[in-house]
Short mmCIF file of C-alpha atoms in Angstrom, two decimals:
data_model
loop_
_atom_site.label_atom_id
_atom_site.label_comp_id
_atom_site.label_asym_id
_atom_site.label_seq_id
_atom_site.Cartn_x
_atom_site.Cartn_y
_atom_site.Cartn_z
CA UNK A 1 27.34 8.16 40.89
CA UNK A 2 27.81 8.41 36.83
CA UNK A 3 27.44 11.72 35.50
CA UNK A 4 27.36 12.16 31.72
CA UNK A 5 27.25 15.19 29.07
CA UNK A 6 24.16 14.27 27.20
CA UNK A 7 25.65 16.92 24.12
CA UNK A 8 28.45 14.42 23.63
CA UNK A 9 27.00 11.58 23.48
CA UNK A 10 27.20 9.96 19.97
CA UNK A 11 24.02 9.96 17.94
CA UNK A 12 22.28 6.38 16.83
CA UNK A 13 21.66 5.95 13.23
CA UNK A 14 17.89 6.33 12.88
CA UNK A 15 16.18 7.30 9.91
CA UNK A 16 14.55 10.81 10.27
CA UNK A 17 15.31 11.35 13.89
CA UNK A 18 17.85 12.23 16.31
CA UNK A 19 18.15 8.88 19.01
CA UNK A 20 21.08 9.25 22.30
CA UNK A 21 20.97 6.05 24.95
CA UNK A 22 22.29 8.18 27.94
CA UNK A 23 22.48 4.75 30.11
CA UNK A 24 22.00 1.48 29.02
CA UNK A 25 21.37 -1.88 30.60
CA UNK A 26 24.83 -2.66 31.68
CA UNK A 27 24.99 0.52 33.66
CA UNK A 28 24.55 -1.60 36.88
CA UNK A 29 25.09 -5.52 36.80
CA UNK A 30 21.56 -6.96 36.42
CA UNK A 31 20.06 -3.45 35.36
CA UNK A 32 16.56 -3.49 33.80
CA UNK A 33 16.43 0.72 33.30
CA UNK A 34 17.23 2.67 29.81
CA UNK A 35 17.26 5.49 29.47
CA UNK A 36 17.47 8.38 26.73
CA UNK A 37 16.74 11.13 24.50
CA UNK A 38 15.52 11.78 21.06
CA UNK A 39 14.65 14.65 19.04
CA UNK A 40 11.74 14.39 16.40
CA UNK A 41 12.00 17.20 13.81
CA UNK A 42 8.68 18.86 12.61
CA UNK A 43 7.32 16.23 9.93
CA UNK A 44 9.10 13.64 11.17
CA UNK A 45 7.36 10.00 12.74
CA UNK A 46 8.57 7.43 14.55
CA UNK A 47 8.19 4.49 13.20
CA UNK A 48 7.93 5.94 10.02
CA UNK A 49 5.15 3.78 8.92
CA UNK A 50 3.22 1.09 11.41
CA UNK A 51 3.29 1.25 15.28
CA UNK A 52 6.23 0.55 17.25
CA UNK A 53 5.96 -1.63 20.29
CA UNK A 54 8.48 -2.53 23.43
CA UNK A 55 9.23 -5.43 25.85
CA UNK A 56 9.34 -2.51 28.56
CA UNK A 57 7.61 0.03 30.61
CA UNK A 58 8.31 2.91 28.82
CA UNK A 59 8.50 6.48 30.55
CA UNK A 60 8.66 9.94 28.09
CA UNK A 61 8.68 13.99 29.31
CA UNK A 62 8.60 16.55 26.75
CA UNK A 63 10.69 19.15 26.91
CA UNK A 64 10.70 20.87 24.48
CA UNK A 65 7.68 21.16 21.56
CA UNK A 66 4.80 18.91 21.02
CA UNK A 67 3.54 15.63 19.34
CA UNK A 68 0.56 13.99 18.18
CA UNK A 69 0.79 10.49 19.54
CA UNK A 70 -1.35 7.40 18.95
CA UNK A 71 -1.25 4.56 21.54
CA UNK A 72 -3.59 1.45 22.42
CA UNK A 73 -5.92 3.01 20.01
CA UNK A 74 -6.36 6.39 21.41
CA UNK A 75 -4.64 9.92 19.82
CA UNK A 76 -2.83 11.78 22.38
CA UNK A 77 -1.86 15.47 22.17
CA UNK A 78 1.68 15.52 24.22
CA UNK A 79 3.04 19.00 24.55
CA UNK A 80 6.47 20.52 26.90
CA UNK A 81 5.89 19.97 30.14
CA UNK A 82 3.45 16.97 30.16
CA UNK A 83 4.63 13.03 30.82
CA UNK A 84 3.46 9.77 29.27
CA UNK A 85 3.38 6.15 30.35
CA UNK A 86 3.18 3.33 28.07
CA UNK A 87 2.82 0.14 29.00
CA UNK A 88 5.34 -2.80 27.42
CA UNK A 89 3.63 -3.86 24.73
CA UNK A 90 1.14 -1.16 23.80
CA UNK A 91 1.48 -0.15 20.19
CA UNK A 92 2.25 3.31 19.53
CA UNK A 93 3.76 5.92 17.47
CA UNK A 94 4.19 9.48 17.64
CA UNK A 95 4.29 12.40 14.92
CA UNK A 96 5.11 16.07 15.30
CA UNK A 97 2.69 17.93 13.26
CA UNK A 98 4.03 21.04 14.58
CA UNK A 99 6.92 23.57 13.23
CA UNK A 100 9.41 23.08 15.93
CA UNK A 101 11.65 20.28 16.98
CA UNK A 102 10.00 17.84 19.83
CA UNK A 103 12.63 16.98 22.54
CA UNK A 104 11.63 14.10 24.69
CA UNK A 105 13.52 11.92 27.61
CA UNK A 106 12.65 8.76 27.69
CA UNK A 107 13.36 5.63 30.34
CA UNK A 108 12.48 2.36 29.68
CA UNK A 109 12.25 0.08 32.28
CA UNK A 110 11.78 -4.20 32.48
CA UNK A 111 9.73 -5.57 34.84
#
């Protein structure tokens, strides 16, 4: 077992939000799994312009707050407590129209 302290955990440079890989690929030889965190202050959007799109599975819970999301052409309301699936290569972004901070986990995972 790994256990980590996700509070110290340095911060990746990304414009407007707040982006921690808790475990990366090389956790395990072979590993396919990421996972993270990232906080998305009210007015913020990520990507700041366009969609965004992955090679993997990705996995989000809310925890905290709530965003307006747009994937494979739909709008999504995603608010604390819910979880999301998007499948690798779905375009997507997500913007918090709200007056709080949105705190997500994310995993993404390679098939």
């Amino acid at each position: 077992m790994q256990v980590v302290t996700v509070n110290k955990i340095r911060k990746e440079d990304r414009p407007g939000i707040t982006m921690k890989t808790i475990f990366d690929e090389s956790i395990i030889e072979g590993g396919r799994t990421m996972m993270g965190t990232v906080s998305i202050p009210a007015g913020a959007r990520i990507p700041i312009e366009g969609f965004g799109a992955h090679e993997q599975d990705e996995y989000g819970l809310v925890l905290k707050g709530s965003i307006l999301t747009m994937s494979g052409g739909k709008e999504y309301r995603v608010s604390s407590g819910q979880a999301t699936f998007i499948p690798r290569g779905e375009e997507h972004w997500a913007y918090n129209d709200g007056q709080e901070d949105c705190e997500i986990v994310w995993i993404l995972v390679n098939r």
